[in-house]
Coordinates of C-alpha atoms and ligand atoms in Angstrom, one line a residue:
X1 CA 0.0 0.0 0.0
X2 CA 1.4 3.4 -1.1
X3 CA 2.3 5.8 1.7
X4 CA 1.6 9.4 0.7
X5 CA 4.4 11.8 1.6
X6 CA 4.5 15.6 1.9
X7 CA 8.0 17.2 2.0
X8 CA 8.2 20.5 3.8
X9 CA 11.2 22.6 2.8
X10 CA 12.3 26.3 3.1
X11 CA 15.5 26.3 1.0
X12 CA 17.4 24.8 -1.8
X13 CA 15.6 21.4 -1.7
X14 CA 18.4 19.0 -2.3
X15 CA 16.9 16.6 0.3
X16 CA 13.5 16.9 -1.3
X17 CA 15.0 16.0 -4.7
X18 CA 16.8 13.0 -3.1
X19 CA 13.5 11.8 -1.7
X20 CA 11.7 12.1 -5.0
X21 CA 14.5 10.3 -6.8
X22 CA 15.4 7.9 -4.0
X23 CA 14.2 4.3 -3.3
X24 CA 11.4 5.1 -0.8
X25 CA 8.7 2.7 -1.8
X26 CA 6.0 2.1 -0.6
X27 CA 6.5 5.8 0.3
X28 CA 5.8 8.2 -2.6
X29 CA 6.4 12.0 -2.6
X30 CA 3.0 13.5 -3.3
X31 CA 3.6 17.2 -2.7
X32 CA 6.1 19.8 -1.7
X33 CA 5.0 22.5 0.7
X34 CA 7.1 25.6 1.5
X35 CA 6.9 28.6 3.8
X36 CA 9.3 30.5 1.5
X37 CA 8.0 31.8 -1.9
X38 CA 11.6 32.0 -3.1
X39 CA 12.7 28.5 -2.1
X40 CA 14.9 26.8 -4.6
X41 CA 12.8 23.7 -3.8
X42 CA 9.9 25.2 -5.8
X43 CA 12.0 25.3 -9.0
X44 CA 13.2 21.7 -8.4
X45 CA 9.6 20.6 -7.9
X46 CA 8.6 22.0 -11.3
X47 CA 11.6 20.3 -12.9
X48 CA 10.7 17.0 -11.2
X49 CA 7.0 17.2 -12.0
X50 CA 6.0 17.2 -8.4
X51 CA 3.1 19.4 -7.2
X52 CA 4.3 22.2 -5.0
X53 CA 2.6 24.9 -3.0
X54 CA 3.6 27.9 -1.0
X55 CA 1.5 28.3 2.2
X56 CA 1.6 31.4 4.3
X57 CA 3.3 30.4 7.7
X58 CA 2.2 33.5 9.7
X59 CA 4.0 36.6 10.8
X60 CA 6.7 35.0 12.9
X61 CA 10.2 34.2 11.6
X62 CA 11.1 30.9 13.3
X63 CA 7.7 29.3 14.1
X64 CA 4.2 29.1 12.7
X65 CA 1.3 31.3 13.7
X66 CA -1.1 29.0 15.6
X67 CA -3.9 29.6 13.1
X68 CA -1.6 29.1 10.1
X69 CA -0.2 25.9 11.6
X70 CA -3.8 24.6 11.9
X71 CA -4.3 25.5 8.2
X72 CA -1.2 23.6 7.2
X73 CA -2.3 20.6 9.2
X74 CA -5.9 20.7 7.7
X75 CA -4.5 21.0 4.2
X76 CA -2.3 17.9 4.7
X77 CA -4.9 15.8 6.4
X78 CA -7.6 16.7 3.8
X79 CA -5.1 15.6 1.1
X80 CA -4.6 12.2 2.8
X81 CA -0.9 12.8 3.5
X82 CA 0.3 10.0 5.8
X83 CA 3.9 11.0 6.4
X84 CA 5.6 14.4 6.6
X85 CA 9.3 14.7 5.8
X86 CA 10.9 18.0 7.0
X87 CA 13.8 18.8 4.6
X88 CA 15.4 22.0 5.7
X89 CA 12.2 23.6 7.0
X90 CA 13.6 26.4 9.1
X91 CA 10.7 26.7 11.4
X92 CA 9.8 25.0 14.7
X93 CA 6.7 22.9 14.7
X94 CA 5.0 22.6 18.1
X95 CA 1.2 22.9 17.7
X96 CA -1.6 21.4 15.6
X97 CA 0.7 20.1 12.9
X98 CA 2.8 18.0 15.3
X99 CA -0.4 16.9 17.1
X100 CA -1.8 15.6 13.8
X101 CA 1.4 13.9 12.7
X102 CA 3.2 12.8 15.8
X103 CA 5.0 9.5 15.0
X104 CA 4.5 10.3 11.3
X105 CA 6.8 13.3 11.0
X106 CA 10.6 12.8 10.2
X107 CA 13.4 15.4 10.1
X108 CA 16.9 15.3 8.7
X109 CA 19.5 17.1 10.7
X110 CA 23.2 17.8 9.7
X111 CA 24.9 16.5 12.9
X112 CA 25.2 13.3 14.9
X113 CA 22.4 14.1 17.4
X114 CA 22.2 14.6 20.3
X115 CA 25.3 16.7 19.5
X116 CA 24.7 20.1 17.9
X117 CA 21.0 20.6 17.7
X118 CA 19.6 23.8 16.3
X119 CA 20.9 26.2 13.6
X120 CA 24.1 25.7 11.6
X121 CA 24.9 22.3 13.1
X122 CA 27.8 21.8 10.6
X123 CA 29.4 25.1 11.7
X124 CA 28.9 24.2 15.4
X125 CA 30.6 20.9 14.8
X126 CA 33.4 22.4 12.8
X127 CA 34.1 25.1 15.4
X128 CA 34.1 22.6 18.2
X129 CA 36.8 20.6 16.4
X130 CA 35.1 17.3 16.2
X131 CA 36.9 14.7 14.2
X132 CA 33.7 12.8 13.3
X133 CA 30.7 14.8 12.1
X134 CA 27.6 13.4 10.4
X135 CA 23.8 13.5 10.0
X136 CA 20.7 12.1 11.6
X137 CA 17.1 11.2 10.5
X138 CA 14.8 11.3 13.5
X139 CA 11.1 11.5 14.5
X140 CA 10.0 15.0 15.4
X141 CA 8.9 15.5 19.0
X142 CA 8.2 18.6 21.1
X143 CA 11.9 19.5 21.5
X144 CA 14.4 20.9 19.1
X145 CA 16.0 18.0 17.2
X146 CA 15.4 15.7 20.2
X147 CA 13.1 13.0 18.7
X148 CA 13.8 9.3 18.5
X149 CA 16.6 8.5 16.0
X150 CA 16.0 6.2 13.0
X151 CA 19.3 6.4 11.1
X152 CA 22.7 8.2 11.4
X153 CA 25.8 8.4 9.2
X154 CA 29.2 9.5 10.3
X155 CA 31.3 11.8 8.2
X156 CA 35.0 12.2 9.1
X157 CA 36.4 15.7 9.3
X158 CA 39.5 16.1 7.1
X159 CA 42.6 18.2 7.9
X160 CA 41.8 20.3 4.8
X161 CA 38.1 20.9 5.7
X162 CA 36.5 24.3 6.1
X163 CA 32.9 24.6 7.4
X164 CA 31.5 24.5 3.8
X165 CA 33.5 21.6 2.5
X166 CA 32.4 19.6 5.5
X167 CA 28.8 20.6 5.1
X168 CA 28.9 19.6 1.4
X169 CA 30.1 16.0 2.3
X170 CA 27.5 15.8 5.1
X171 CA 24.8 16.8 2.6
X172 CA 25.7 13.9 0.3
X173 CA 25.2 11.5 3.2
X174 CA 21.9 13.2 4.2
X175 CA 20.6 12.3 0.7
X176 CA 21.6 8.6 1.3
X177 CA 20.1 8.1 4.7
X178 CA 16.9 10.1 4.3
X179 CA 15.4 7.8 1.7
X180 CA 16.5 4.7 3.6
X181 CA 14.8 6.0 6.8
X182 CA 11.7 6.9 4.9
X183 CA 11.5 3.5 3.4
X184 CA 12.1 1.8 6.8
X185 CA 9.3 3.9 8.3
X186 CA 6.9 3.1 5.5
X187 CA 7.5 -0.6 5.9
X188 CA 7.0 -0.3 9.6
X189 CA 10.6 -1.1 10.4
X190 CA 11.6 2.2 12.0
X191 CA 9.0 1.8 14.8
X192 CA 8.1 4.9 16.7
X193 CA 7.9 4.7 20.4
X194 CA 7.0 7.7 22.5
X195 CA 10.1 8.1 24.6
X196 CA 9.8 10.3 27.7
X197 CA 13.1 11.9 28.3
Ligands
LIG1 C1 20.2 20.3 5.1 O1 21.5 20.3 5.5 C2 19.3 19.9 6.3 O2 19.9 18.9 7.1 C3 19.3 21.2 7.1 O3 19.1 22.2 6.1 C4 19.7 21.8 4.9 C5 18.7 21.8 3.8 O4 19.3 21.6 2.6 N1 18.3 21.2 8.1 C6 18.4 21.7 9.3 O5 19.4 22.3 9.7 C7 17.2 21.6 10.2 N2 17.6 21.9 11.6 P1 18.4 21.3 1.3 O6 17.3 22.4 1.2 O7 19.3 21.3 0.2 O8 17.7 19.9 1.5

């Protein structure tokens, strides 16, 4: 049975593209939603032939307005979306959208969580001087990048690395693990349990 996926992205959309082109069956990307009318992901969606919509997120910068978050949730529920994949959505989700999709919402984060949650995880890791960086796919819960982990991939930091070269190598691994984690979830092999921390 097909699992209908919505990808939510604010930026370039390379993870969105990787999910569209990756091996995610029975998961199938049905739609791209963005909170940014200038997102590169919108152009990619047109090239890939995937339906895409900009929806107004409300007046705040890093979270949704409560009414707007309810509208996003209603839109996705009405469409029959069964799984949400956050792919560089630069906005915290805490209200009606999380309530509607708890255990059915995944996020990709460019660090080996629980290290370096939040913004510019790659820069944080680089400045800290870690020798092993990486990326994580996890379920979304009420915290910031705290949900149950599905898959991780380590990326060694090279002597020659700068923040951006490290981020570029991490991004390639994000593309690999995101579709694998989506597939595992859709096959019931990622198994969400509500962990109280
Ligand atoms: C990715 O590196 C993703 O892990 C990160 O934003 C980038 C989006 O790139 N997400 C976060 O930092 C969320 N906390 P993309 O638009 O090319 O997929």
